[in-house]
């Protein structure tokens, strides 16, 4: 065995979890992504999806995707920079820019590529990136790739953010980057205060709306609109893999910024462009966001009901105020075990361990879709109550 294989073979955590019968990853779903899915021939309720508006099975979304394949084929066989730009890419970008209130936008093949590509190239060696410690891994990767000075502030701690801003050279570019909704904890960024501090210290702001669009704001336009600060946020990022029921991502900003990114963001320039089916599905999902506000309203009815239920049960759910509800376990092995026991009870939830969260903050991520029914939620709440009580968590 060579040295590389010898080193990698020492990683045996998954093997140990499998041997214990509690390995929770890569469960093979044999059905569509809906409120109920089939795994190993067994029906379970899905409370682990990011499809907040429940659009992955909407007839209009599926038909739009199929029609796009019929017209354009299955792929573009090149990057947007060269032969991979279709008219539907450009049309969707214009709609997305208008949707979030910006001059222009560009689409990427994944949301991860948006953050890793944009953040890596937008500031220079003498500039600063100031970021929340609980930002998504794609943001952290973009920061890691950047040559700029990197300053981390404590999660949603505006005093900590201001102290970091005070360290910056006032004559250099300063970019504050944060999630609008934090993907594991479910809480929202303090956007009004972030914007206030950005103005005070002449900084720019980039907000990741991956988990905010479709959930917050008028017609699901995101947390920036919810807090009334969209005009003051310089770059708004979103993904297609959540409320848009597709795959891909976008960044929206002013014309000059988008022009720069088109010619400098390497994950955009040197990746195959988003497939026709993905673009068409996202476009159809946007139509539904605008035309079916009852989905958004039902999602919030369910969210408030679930939050009340977990609080009354005595679960530790942190500061969440969104359809993402963390159920803190704070023990790796117990988290795995509870996920298995809930699955056995017919509930699919996701375990969240380090590095997604700090090692002492392991949790179960319970998430809601607008297509869930109250009866399904009641069943899940009761199943969780029984399992948590058995393990003395409530």
GROMACS .gro file of C-alpha atoms in nm:
model
  394
    1UNK     CA    1   0.000   0.000   0.000
    2UNK     CA    2   0.144   0.341  -0.097
    3UNK     CA    3   0.170   0.628   0.151
    4UNK     CA    4  -0.143   0.808   0.029
    5UNK     CA    5  -0.363   0.500   0.053
    6UNK     CA    6  -0.209   0.414   0.390
    7UNK     CA    7  -0.296   0.760   0.520
    8UNK     CA    8  -0.653   0.756   0.387
    9UNK     CA    9  -0.719   0.402   0.506
   10UNK     CA   10  -0.687   0.522   0.865
   11UNK     CA   11  -1.017   0.707   0.827
   12UNK     CA   12  -1.261   0.445   0.951
   13UNK     CA   13  -1.540   0.642   1.120
   14UNK     CA   14  -1.801   0.546   0.856
   15UNK     CA   15  -1.706   0.178   0.882
   16UNK     CA   16  -1.754   0.185   1.259
   17UNK     CA   17  -2.096   0.353   1.227
   18UNK     CA   18  -2.202   0.095   0.967
   19UNK     CA   19  -2.088  -0.188   1.193
   20UNK     CA   20  -2.299  -0.039   1.473
   21UNK     CA   21  -2.599  -0.014   1.241
   22UNK     CA   22  -2.633   0.364   1.280
   23UNK     CA   23  -2.471   0.500   0.961
   24UNK     CA   24  -2.716   0.770   0.841
   25UNK     CA   25  -2.576   0.887   0.505
   26UNK     CA   26  -2.635   0.804   0.139
   27UNK     CA   27  -2.976   0.648   0.203
   28UNK     CA   28  -3.107   0.549  -0.139
   29UNK     CA   29  -3.441   0.708  -0.221
   30UNK     CA   30  -3.646   0.505  -0.468
   31UNK     CA   31  -3.918   0.761  -0.535
   32UNK     CA   32  -3.970   1.127  -0.612
   33UNK     CA   33  -3.861   1.395  -0.363
   34UNK     CA   34  -4.193   1.457  -0.188
   35UNK     CA   35  -4.332   1.474   0.164
   36UNK     CA   36  -4.326   1.094   0.159
   37UNK     CA   37  -4.041   0.896   0.003
   38UNK     CA   38  -3.959   0.528  -0.040
   39UNK     CA   39  -3.631   0.384   0.095
   40UNK     CA   40  -3.565   0.008   0.083
   41UNK     CA   41  -3.928  -0.039  -0.010
   42UNK     CA   42  -4.045   0.145   0.302
   43UNK     CA   43  -4.247   0.467   0.301
   44UNK     CA   44  -4.115   0.737   0.533
   45UNK     CA   45  -4.211   1.099   0.588
   46UNK     CA   46  -3.948   1.338   0.449
   47UNK     CA   47  -3.843   1.608   0.694
   48UNK     CA   48  -3.491   1.644   0.556
   49UNK     CA   49  -3.549   1.826   0.228
   50UNK     CA   50  -3.456   2.180   0.125
   51UNK     CA   51  -3.747   2.204  -0.121
   52UNK     CA   52  -3.922   2.460   0.098
   53UNK     CA   53  -4.204   2.533  -0.146
   54UNK     CA   54  -4.244   2.167  -0.242
   55UNK     CA   55  -4.204   2.232  -0.614
   56UNK     CA   56  -3.994   1.933  -0.720
   57UNK     CA   57  -4.311   1.751  -0.830
   58UNK     CA   58  -4.510   2.047  -0.956
   59UNK     CA   59  -4.646   1.961  -1.303
   60UNK     CA   60  -4.543   2.298  -1.448
   61UNK     CA   61  -4.185   2.255  -1.329
   62UNK     CA   62  -4.156   1.902  -1.466
   63UNK     CA   63  -4.314   1.990  -1.800
   64UNK     CA   64  -4.091   2.295  -1.843
   65UNK     CA   65  -3.784   2.078  -1.783
   66UNK     CA   66  -3.900   1.813  -2.031
   67UNK     CA   67  -3.983   2.074  -2.294
   68UNK     CA   68  -3.638   2.228  -2.257
   69UNK     CA   69  -3.472   1.891  -2.319
   70UNK     CA   70  -3.682   1.843  -2.630
   71UNK     CA   71  -3.576   2.181  -2.767
   72UNK     CA   72  -3.216   2.220  -2.645
   73UNK     CA   73  -3.100   1.867  -2.561
   74UNK     CA   74  -2.959   1.746  -2.231
   75UNK     CA   75  -2.654   1.972  -2.201
   76UNK     CA   76  -2.466   2.266  -2.348
   77UNK     CA   77  -2.128   2.091  -2.392
   78UNK     CA   78  -1.932   2.398  -2.290
   79UNK     CA   79  -1.896   2.692  -2.057
   80UNK     CA   80  -2.108   3.004  -2.058
   81UNK     CA   81  -1.797   3.192  -2.164
   82UNK     CA   82  -1.778   3.008  -2.496
   83UNK     CA   83  -2.049   2.791  -2.653
   84UNK     CA   84  -2.269   2.728  -2.349
   85UNK     CA   85  -2.496   3.033  -2.337
   86UNK     CA   86  -2.858   2.972  -2.437
   87UNK     CA   87  -3.128   3.232  -2.474
   88UNK     CA   88  -3.306   3.081  -2.172
   89UNK     CA   89  -2.999   3.144  -1.956
   90UNK     CA   90  -3.012   3.514  -2.038
   91UNK     CA   91  -3.391   3.538  -1.994
   92UNK     CA   92  -3.379   3.375  -1.651
   93UNK     CA   93  -3.091   3.599  -1.542
   94UNK     CA   94  -3.291   3.909  -1.629
   95UNK     CA   95  -3.591   3.776  -1.435
   96UNK     CA   96  -3.380   3.687  -1.131
   97UNK     CA   97  -3.219   4.031  -1.124
   98UNK     CA   98  -3.561   4.193  -1.129
   99UNK     CA   99  -3.692   3.947  -0.867
  100UNK     CA  100  -3.427   4.042  -0.610
  101UNK     CA  101  -3.410   4.408  -0.714
  102UNK     CA  102  -3.073   4.429  -0.891
  103UNK     CA  103  -2.950   4.546  -1.231
  104UNK     CA  104  -2.820   4.214  -1.358
  105UNK     CA  105  -2.743   3.854  -1.264
  106UNK     CA  106  -2.550   3.552  -1.385
  107UNK     CA  107  -2.627   3.185  -1.330
  108UNK     CA  108  -2.378   2.918  -1.225
  109UNK     CA  109  -2.402   2.540  -1.247
  110UNK     CA  110  -2.428   2.500  -0.868
  111UNK     CA  111  -2.479   2.728  -0.572
  112UNK     CA  112  -2.148   2.614  -0.427
  113UNK     CA  113  -1.976   2.744  -0.741
  114UNK     CA  114  -2.139   3.085  -0.696
  115UNK     CA  115  -1.992   3.144  -0.353
  116UNK     CA  116  -1.656   2.978  -0.412
  117UNK     CA  117  -1.608   3.161  -0.741
  118UNK     CA  118  -1.744   3.507  -0.661
  119UNK     CA  119  -1.582   3.548  -0.319
  120UNK     CA  120  -1.248   3.417  -0.442
  121UNK     CA  121  -1.212   3.682  -0.712
  122UNK     CA  122  -1.402   3.993  -0.611
  123UNK     CA  123  -1.152   4.145  -0.367
  124UNK     CA  124  -0.775   4.193  -0.392
  125UNK     CA  125  -0.467   4.121  -0.181
  126UNK     CA  126  -0.490   4.443   0.021
  127UNK     CA  127  -0.867   4.421   0.069
  128UNK     CA  128  -1.071   4.257   0.345
  129UNK     CA  129  -1.337   3.991   0.372
  130UNK     CA  130  -1.529   3.992   0.701
  131UNK     CA  131  -1.744   3.687   0.758
  132UNK     CA  132  -1.979   3.520   1.006
  133UNK     CA  133  -1.825   3.211   1.168
  134UNK     CA  134  -2.131   2.997   1.087
  135UNK     CA  135  -2.143   3.078   0.715
  136UNK     CA  136  -2.201   2.793   0.471
  137UNK     CA  137  -1.903   2.582   0.362
  138UNK     CA  138  -1.922   2.727   0.009
  139UNK     CA  139  -1.864   3.076   0.148
  140UNK     CA  140  -1.576   2.952   0.360
  141UNK     CA  141  -1.425   2.784   0.056
  142UNK     CA  142  -1.446   3.106  -0.145
  143UNK     CA  143  -1.280   3.294   0.140
  144UNK     CA  144  -1.008   3.030   0.164
  145UNK     CA  145  -0.932   3.072  -0.208
  146UNK     CA  146  -0.917   3.452  -0.185
  147UNK     CA  147  -0.586   3.637  -0.144
  148UNK     CA  148  -0.758   3.906   0.064
  149UNK     CA  149  -0.725   3.962   0.439
  150UNK     CA  150  -0.979   3.746   0.621
  151UNK     CA  151  -1.150   3.850   0.943
  152UNK     CA  152  -1.406   3.626   1.112
  153UNK     CA  153  -1.670   3.759   1.352
  154UNK     CA  154  -1.872   3.567   1.610
  155UNK     CA  155  -2.205   3.437   1.488
  156UNK     CA  156  -2.459   3.718   1.451
  157UNK     CA  157  -2.259   3.923   1.701
  158UNK     CA  158  -2.266   4.279   1.573
  159UNK     CA  159  -2.021   4.404   1.833
  160UNK     CA  160  -1.774   4.144   1.710
  161UNK     CA  161  -1.840   4.249   1.349
  162UNK     CA  162  -1.773   4.612   1.431
  163UNK     CA  163  -1.446   4.527   1.605
  164UNK     CA  164  -1.331   4.346   1.293
  165UNK     CA  165  -1.431   4.638   1.070
  166UNK     CA  166  -1.229   4.868   1.292
  167UNK     CA  167  -0.917   4.663   1.214
  168UNK     CA  168  -0.948   4.735   0.842
  169UNK     CA  169  -0.761   5.001   0.648
  170UNK     CA  170  -1.034   5.260   0.578
  171UNK     CA  171  -0.901   5.314   0.225
  172UNK     CA  172  -0.928   4.949   0.120
  173UNK     CA  173  -1.224   4.747  -0.001
  174UNK     CA  174  -1.415   4.570   0.276
  175UNK     CA  175  -1.669   4.296   0.196
  176UNK     CA  176  -1.902   4.159   0.465
  177UNK     CA  177  -2.035   3.813   0.375
  178UNK     CA  178  -2.314   3.631   0.559
  179UNK     CA  179  -2.595   3.384   0.510
  180UNK     CA  180  -2.940   3.540   0.514
  181UNK     CA  181  -3.075   3.224   0.679
  182UNK     CA  182  -2.813   3.000   0.839
  183UNK     CA  183  -2.857   2.656   0.689
  184UNK     CA  184  -2.810   2.442   0.999
  185UNK     CA  185  -2.924   2.664   1.287
  186UNK     CA  186  -3.221   2.817   1.103
  187UNK     CA  187  -3.172   3.168   1.243
  188UNK     CA  188  -3.154   3.483   1.031
  189UNK     CA  189  -2.870   3.731   0.997
  190UNK     CA  190  -2.914   4.069   1.162
  191UNK     CA  191  -2.927   4.239   0.823
  192UNK     CA  192  -3.040   4.585   0.937
  193UNK     CA  193  -2.741   4.611   1.169
  194UNK     CA  194  -2.501   4.460   0.915
  195UNK     CA  195  -2.610   4.723   0.665
  196UNK     CA  196  -2.580   5.001   0.923
  197UNK     CA  197  -2.223   4.898   1.007
  198UNK     CA  198  -2.137   4.860   0.639
  199UNK     CA  199  -2.241   5.219   0.578
  200UNK     CA  200  -2.053   5.341   0.885
  201UNK     CA  201  -1.727   5.178   0.773
  202UNK     CA  202  -1.773   5.212   0.395
  203UNK     CA  203  -1.799   4.836   0.347
  204UNK     CA  204  -1.990   4.633   0.088
  205UNK     CA  205  -2.227   4.348   0.171
  206UNK     CA  206  -2.289   4.007   0.010
  207UNK     CA  207  -2.578   3.794   0.136
  208UNK     CA  208  -2.635   3.427   0.060
  209UNK     CA  209  -3.011   3.381   0.011
  210UNK     CA  210  -2.998   3.005  -0.054
  211UNK     CA  211  -3.238   2.934   0.232
  212UNK     CA  212  -3.412   3.272   0.229
  213UNK     CA  213  -3.563   3.287  -0.119
  214UNK     CA  214  -3.903   3.123  -0.128
  215UNK     CA  215  -3.928   3.156   0.249
  216UNK     CA  216  -3.893   3.525   0.342
  217UNK     CA  217  -4.008   3.850   0.189
  218UNK     CA  218  -4.293   3.943  -0.044
  219UNK     CA  219  -4.345   3.656  -0.290
  220UNK     CA  220  -4.045   3.483  -0.136
  221UNK     CA  221  -3.787   3.739  -0.249
  222UNK     CA  222  -3.561   3.665   0.048
  223UNK     CA  223  -3.436   3.804   0.376
  224UNK     CA  224  -3.293   4.120   0.219
  225UNK     CA  225  -3.643   4.219   0.110
  226UNK     CA  226  -3.797   4.093   0.435
  227UNK     CA  227  -3.577   4.335   0.631
  228UNK     CA  228  -3.613   4.613   0.373
  229UNK     CA  229  -3.242   4.636   0.297
  230UNK     CA  230  -3.220   4.487  -0.055
  231UNK     CA  231  -3.110   4.820  -0.205
  232UNK     CA  232  -2.825   4.841   0.049
  233UNK     CA  233  -2.694   4.487  -0.008
  234UNK     CA  234  -2.443   4.492  -0.292
  235UNK     CA  235  -2.452   4.127  -0.395
  236UNK     CA  236  -2.741   3.884  -0.350
  237UNK     CA  237  -2.674   3.515  -0.405
  238UNK     CA  238  -2.928   3.237  -0.447
  239UNK     CA  239  -2.945   2.868  -0.533
  240UNK     CA  240  -3.182   2.666  -0.750
  241UNK     CA  241  -3.162   2.348  -0.539
  242UNK     CA  242  -3.398   2.465  -0.265
  243UNK     CA  243  -3.715   2.663  -0.339
  244UNK     CA  244  -3.641   2.667  -0.713
  245UNK     CA  245  -3.663   2.283  -0.728
  246UNK     CA  246  -3.370   2.252  -0.966
  247UNK     CA  247  -2.990   2.265  -0.967
  248UNK     CA  248  -2.769   2.572  -1.007
  249UNK     CA  249  -2.726   2.915  -0.857
  250UNK     CA  250  -2.700   3.285  -0.930
  251UNK     CA  251  -2.546   3.610  -0.817
  252UNK     CA  252  -2.723   3.943  -0.867
  253UNK     CA  253  -2.570   4.290  -0.837
  254UNK     CA  254  -2.511   4.614  -1.025
  255UNK     CA  255  -2.412   4.608  -1.391
  256UNK     CA  256  -2.042   4.678  -1.335
  257UNK     CA  257  -2.003   4.407  -1.072
  258UNK     CA  258  -2.175   4.144  -1.287
  259UNK     CA  259  -1.964   4.244  -1.586
  260UNK     CA  260  -1.649   4.193  -1.377
  261UNK     CA  261  -1.765   3.854  -1.248
  262UNK     CA  262  -1.851   3.732  -1.598
  263UNK     CA  263  -1.487   3.776  -1.692
  264UNK     CA  264  -1.312   3.678  -1.366
  265UNK     CA  265  -1.513   3.417  -1.171
  266UNK     CA  266  -1.331   3.096  -1.258
  267UNK     CA  267  -1.611   2.864  -1.146
  268UNK     CA  268  -1.832   3.041  -1.400
  269UNK     CA  269  -1.583   3.074  -1.684
  270UNK     CA  270  -1.437   2.725  -1.665
  271UNK     CA  271  -1.738   2.509  -1.578
  272UNK     CA  272  -1.999   2.365  -1.811
  273UNK     CA  273  -2.306   2.584  -1.812
  274UNK     CA  274  -2.627   2.499  -1.629
  275UNK     CA  275  -2.831   2.243  -1.823
  276UNK     CA  276  -3.139   2.345  -2.020
  277UNK     CA  277  -3.363   2.133  -1.798
  278UNK     CA  278  -3.230   2.297  -1.482
  279UNK     CA  279  -3.273   2.649  -1.618
  280UNK     CA  280  -3.626   2.579  -1.741
  281UNK     CA  281  -3.725   2.421  -1.410
  282UNK     CA  282  -3.594   2.720  -1.214
  283UNK     CA  283  -3.778   2.957  -1.446
  284UNK     CA  284  -4.106   2.769  -1.396
  285UNK     CA  285  -4.051   2.764  -1.020
  286UNK     CA  286  -4.010   3.142  -1.028
  287UNK     CA  287  -4.346   3.168  -1.204
  288UNK     CA  288  -4.508   2.966  -0.927
  289UNK     CA  289  -4.346   3.176  -0.653
  290UNK     CA  290  -4.502   3.483  -0.809
  291UNK     CA  291  -4.841   3.324  -0.887
  292UNK     CA  292  -4.911   3.096  -0.588
  293UNK     CA  293  -4.858   3.292  -0.264
  294UNK     CA  294  -5.067   3.036  -0.077
  295UNK     CA  295  -4.765   2.802  -0.080
  296UNK     CA  296  -4.555   3.055   0.106
  297UNK     CA  297  -4.840   3.121   0.350
  298UNK     CA  298  -4.896   2.751   0.423
  299UNK     CA  299  -4.523   2.701   0.480
  300UNK     CA  300  -4.531   2.967   0.751
  301UNK     CA  301  -4.844   2.820   0.910
  302UNK     CA  302  -4.665   2.486   0.937
  303UNK     CA  303  -4.343   2.651   1.057
  304UNK     CA  304  -4.509   2.839   1.342
  305UNK     CA  305  -4.704   2.526   1.441
  306UNK     CA  306  -4.386   2.315   1.448
  307UNK     CA  307  -4.186   2.576   1.640
  308UNK     CA  308  -4.459   2.596   1.905
  309UNK     CA  309  -4.477   2.216   1.921
  310UNK     CA  310  -4.105   2.168   1.974
  311UNK     CA  311  -4.087   2.443   2.233
  312UNK     CA  312  -4.382   2.300   2.428
  313UNK     CA  313  -4.216   1.959   2.410
  314UNK     CA  314  -3.903   2.104   2.569
  315UNK     CA  315  -3.667   2.046   2.278
  316UNK     CA  316  -3.359   2.264   2.249
  317UNK     CA  317  -3.402   2.442   1.914
  318UNK     CA  318  -3.177   2.746   1.951
  319UNK     CA  319  -3.272   3.076   1.789
  320UNK     CA  320  -3.443   2.944   1.478
  321UNK     CA  321  -3.741   3.132   1.339
  322UNK     CA  322  -3.760   2.953   1.003
  323UNK     CA  323  -3.866   2.620   0.845
  324UNK     CA  324  -3.518   2.494   0.941
  325UNK     CA  325  -3.548   2.363   1.296
  326UNK     CA  326  -3.236   2.232   1.471
  327UNK     CA  327  -3.295   1.973   1.741
  328UNK     CA  328  -2.975   1.984   1.944
  329UNK     CA  329  -2.840   1.649   2.066
  330UNK     CA  330  -2.477   1.749   2.142
  331UNK     CA  331  -2.347   1.392   2.113
  332UNK     CA  332  -2.227   1.235   1.788
  333UNK     CA  333  -2.317   0.872   1.853
  334UNK     CA  334  -2.653   0.961   2.008
  335UNK     CA  335  -2.734   1.180   1.709
  336UNK     CA  336  -2.672   0.884   1.476
  337UNK     CA  337  -2.877   0.652   1.696
  338UNK     CA  338  -3.175   0.888   1.716
  339UNK     CA  339  -3.175   0.939   1.338
  340UNK     CA  340  -3.197   0.560   1.299
  341UNK     CA  341  -3.473   0.527   1.557
  342UNK     CA  342  -3.674   0.803   1.391
  343UNK     CA  343  -3.625   0.637   1.054
  344UNK     CA  344  -3.753   0.312   1.201
  345UNK     CA  345  -4.057   0.512   1.316
  346UNK     CA  346  -4.111   0.641   0.961
  347UNK     CA  347  -3.940   0.981   0.987
  348UNK     CA  348  -3.650   1.091   0.764
  349UNK     CA  349  -3.436   1.364   0.924
  350UNK     CA  350  -3.075   1.467   0.873
  351UNK     CA  351  -2.791   1.436   1.126
  352UNK     CA  352  -2.560   1.738   1.139
  353UNK     CA  353  -2.213   1.682   1.279
  354UNK     CA  354  -1.874   1.851   1.255
  355UNK     CA  355  -1.756   2.017   1.033
  356UNK     CA  356  -2.107   2.142   0.944
  357UNK     CA  357  -2.140   2.253   1.307
  358UNK     CA  358  -1.902   2.266   1.600
  359UNK     CA  359  -1.838   1.925   1.757
  360UNK     CA  360  -2.029   2.025   2.072
  361UNK     CA  361  -2.331   2.141   1.871
  362UNK     CA  362  -2.437   1.822   1.690
  363UNK     CA  363  -2.801   1.829   1.599
  364UNK     CA  364  -3.083   1.683   1.395
  365UNK     CA  365  -3.199   1.912   1.118
  366UNK     CA  366  -3.578   1.906   1.082
  367UNK     CA  367  -3.705   2.100   0.781
  368UNK     CA  368  -4.047   2.174   0.639
  369UNK     CA  369  -4.201   2.200   0.294
  370UNK     CA  370  -4.513   2.387   0.190
  371UNK     CA  371  -4.658   2.054   0.071
  372UNK     CA  372  -4.648   1.894   0.416
  373UNK     CA  373  -4.985   1.838   0.578
  374UNK     CA  374  -5.062   1.909   0.942
  375UNK     CA  375  -5.137   1.540   1.000
  376UNK     CA  376  -4.787   1.448   0.880
  377UNK     CA  377  -4.633   1.708   1.108
  378UNK     CA  378  -4.835   1.584   1.406
  379UNK     CA  379  -4.712   1.230   1.343
  380UNK     CA  380  -4.350   1.350   1.328
  381UNK     CA  381  -4.382   1.558   1.645
  382UNK     CA  382  -4.521   1.261   1.837
  383UNK     CA  383  -4.250   1.025   1.707
  384UNK     CA  384  -3.980   1.272   1.806
  385UNK     CA  385  -4.137   1.322   2.148
  386UNK     CA  386  -4.127   0.948   2.217
  387UNK     CA  387  -3.767   0.901   2.101
  388UNK     CA  388  -3.636   1.213   2.277
  389UNK     CA  389  -3.812   1.121   2.602
  390UNK     CA  390  -3.662   0.772   2.588
  391UNK     CA  391  -3.314   0.928   2.569
  392UNK     CA  392  -3.391   1.187   2.842
  393UNK     CA  393  -3.354   1.480   2.601
  394UNK     CA  394  -3.688   1.625   2.711
   0.00000   0.00000   0.00000
